[in-house]
Amino acid sequence: DAGVIQSPRHEVTEMGQEVTLRCKPISGHDYLFWYRQTMMRGLELLIYFNNNVPIDDSGMPEDRFSAKMPNASFSTLKIQPSEPRDSAVYFCASSLAPGQGYEQYFGPGTRLTVT
Amino acid sequence: GQSLEQPSEVTAVEGAIVQINCTYQTSGFYGLSWYQQHDGGAPTFLSYNALDGLEETGRFSSFLSRSDSYGYLLLQELQMKDSASYFCAVQHQGGKLIFGQGTELSVKP
């Protein structure tokens, strides 16, 4: 398997623009997670899905952030409108169901810069 | 609320042994995981402890004491390539993982 795939790897955009980050999890994984990493706040869980259904979105910072998982092989994280404080590395990760293994496999991340 | 505490940075020399401690306060604790992250890279899984005791995987070992809400990662025979950030993370039932702030390990020759 190619691992978790994220696109784009780098995104530079202007404040107010819409940003869409994409993730393809490892085939067969039931869980998909979106994280944000910054120096100040560390690695934060934003939202996670089980079998394409959002389970916990308590980490989503505000209504400007939304995430979808239309099928088992694709998820998006959208920021609209974007702000400079959204600049961070966004990671997507996937895993098997608890009981089958607890390792989360992370994608390479999308480095987002909002100017 | 929930919190995880680990040292912000640790320095050691090649060939040495280093221990990175992690204490946590949380509800719904299921287990403790450790992840490694090199600069600019993705976090990668190192180990997981659900029960008290020591888990050994090659040069790395991880320990958990549920009664003390404490765990540690032990790295033996340190190599330069072990220079990275190490995160403890609390696993909650249902798959949710909450990460500590990370410990930056510098291995010197």
XYZ file of N, CA, C and O in Angstrom, chain A residues 9 31 33 35 37 39-43 45 48 56 58 91 98 102-108 111, chain B residues 30 33 35 37 40-45 48 50 87 91-101:
192
model
N 0.833 19.122 -0.954
C 1.845 19.055 0.088
C 2.128 20.433 0.658
O 2.470 20.578 1.831
N -10.845 4.053 10.471
C -10.785 5.348 11.147
C -9.921 6.331 10.367
O -8.856 5.965 9.851
N -8.413 10.418 10.771
C -8.209 11.520 11.704
C -7.599 12.708 10.969
O -6.740 12.541 10.112
N -5.447 16.172 11.961
C -4.699 16.872 12.994
C -4.126 18.165 12.426
O -3.888 18.294 11.235
N -0.803 20.813 13.356
C 0.400 20.961 14.173
C 0.995 22.350 14.021
O 1.269 22.794 12.904
N 3.812 25.200 16.324
C 4.779 25.276 17.413
C 4.078 25.604 18.724
O 4.414 25.057 19.772
N 3.113 26.510 18.651
C 2.463 26.980 19.878
C 1.521 25.943 20.483
O 1.496 25.767 21.700
N 0.774 25.255 19.640
C -0.299 24.394 20.156
C 0.002 22.908 20.022
O -0.783 22.074 20.476
N 1.133 22.582 19.381
C 1.487 21.171 19.250
C 0.610 20.472 18.232
O 0.117 21.075 17.284
N 0.394 19.173 18.465
C -0.373 18.330 17.548
C -1.783 18.188 18.109
O -2.002 17.534 19.124
N -5.864 17.199 17.651
C -6.873 16.451 16.906
C -8.021 17.391 16.567
O -8.594 18.032 17.441
N -12.418 13.249 13.861
C -12.150 11.923 13.339
C -13.425 11.225 12.925
O -14.518 11.547 13.408
N -16.232 12.652 16.399
C -15.888 13.688 17.363
C -15.268 14.865 16.620
O -14.191 14.722 16.057
N -15.005 17.914 18.201
C -14.832 18.922 19.253
C -13.536 19.726 19.101
O -13.406 20.802 19.664
N -2.155 17.252 9.226
C -1.912 15.837 8.981
C -3.230 15.077 8.935
O -4.146 15.338 9.716
N -10.003 -0.089 16.898
C -9.444 -0.553 18.170
C -9.814 -2.008 18.393
O -10.920 -2.418 18.113
N -3.619 -0.404 17.296
C -3.805 0.947 17.772
C -2.908 1.950 17.067
O -2.916 3.113 17.383
N -2.152 1.483 16.088
C -1.232 2.361 15.397
C -1.979 3.254 14.418
O -2.793 2.778 13.621
N -1.701 4.542 14.493
C -2.217 5.469 13.499
C -1.108 5.725 12.483
O 0.038 5.978 12.854
N -1.478 5.665 11.215
C -0.541 5.903 10.131
C -0.784 7.315 9.601
O -1.891 7.623 9.140
N 0.243 8.123 9.682
C 0.109 9.528 9.277
C 0.549 9.732 7.826
O 1.509 9.106 7.356
N -0.159 10.631 7.159
C 0.282 11.078 5.853
C 1.414 12.081 5.996
O 1.774 12.462 7.115
N 1.980 12.537 4.864
C 3.130 13.446 4.907
C 2.776 14.859 5.345
O 3.661 15.652 5.649
N 1.471 21.553 4.322
C 1.944 22.773 4.980
C 1.168 23.952 4.408
O 1.325 24.291 3.232
N -7.458 4.600 27.843
C -7.475 3.245 27.291
C -6.076 2.700 27.169
O -5.840 1.511 27.320
N 0.358 5.658 23.993
C 1.160 5.428 22.787
C 2.346 6.382 22.751
O 2.328 7.438 23.388
N 5.023 8.180 19.799
C 5.287 8.449 18.392
C 6.592 9.232 18.259
O 6.949 10.017 19.139
N 8.804 11.797 15.642
C 8.666 12.696 14.495
C 10.001 13.381 14.218
O 10.517 14.113 15.055
N 10.195 18.026 9.925
C 9.582 18.094 8.604
C 8.860 16.838 8.188
O 8.342 16.757 7.076
N 8.837 15.844 9.076
C 8.228 14.575 8.713
C 6.922 14.309 9.421
O 6.440 15.128 10.205
N 6.346 13.166 9.140
C 5.106 12.750 9.782
C 5.419 11.967 11.052
O 6.450 11.287 11.136
N 4.554 12.038 12.051
C 4.725 11.185 13.229
C 4.632 9.716 12.836
O 3.800 9.334 12.006
N 5.484 8.902 13.437
C 5.432 7.468 13.199
C 5.319 6.739 14.532
O 5.935 7.126 15.524
N 4.554 5.682 14.526
C 4.240 4.923 15.731
C 5.456 4.175 16.238
O 6.203 3.574 15.467
N 2.856 0.959 22.080
C 1.561 1.140 22.740
C 1.513 0.267 23.981
O 1.892 -0.909 23.935
N -1.256 -0.847 26.948
C -2.601 -0.816 27.520
C -2.579 -1.299 28.972
O -3.406 -0.874 29.778
N 6.598 11.949 21.140
C 5.316 12.336 21.707
C 4.689 11.159 22.440
O 4.600 10.046 21.884
N -4.567 7.196 24.461
C -5.564 6.562 23.601
C -6.869 6.445 24.369
O -6.894 5.931 25.493
N -7.942 6.938 23.776
C -9.256 6.823 24.376
C -10.035 5.728 23.674
O -9.793 5.431 22.486
N -10.975 5.144 24.373
C -11.836 4.147 23.748
C -12.559 4.803 22.580
O -13.017 5.938 22.685
N -12.605 4.132 21.469
C -13.208 4.727 20.293
C -12.180 5.225 19.309
O -12.522 5.644 18.211
N -10.910 5.189 19.681
C -9.854 5.511 18.730
C -9.223 6.873 18.871
O -8.204 7.163 18.246
N -9.816 7.743 19.669
C -9.297 9.115 19.792
C -7.933 9.109 20.468
O -7.721 8.415 21.458
N -7.003 9.897 19.918
C -5.634 9.987 20.433
C -5.340 11.443 20.756
O -5.488 12.313 19.890
N -4.926 11.711 22.002
C -4.579 13.072 22.414
C -3.085 13.105 22.703
O -2.605 12.354 23.568
N -2.372 13.994 22.021
C -0.919 14.046 22.093
C -0.417 15.032 23.133
O -1.010 16.083 23.361
N 0.736 14.682 23.748
C 1.473 15.643 24.560
C 2.187 16.625 23.658
O 2.126 16.529 22.436
N 2.902 17.564 24.282
C 3.568 18.623 23.525
C 4.857 18.165 22.857
O 5.405 18.876 22.024
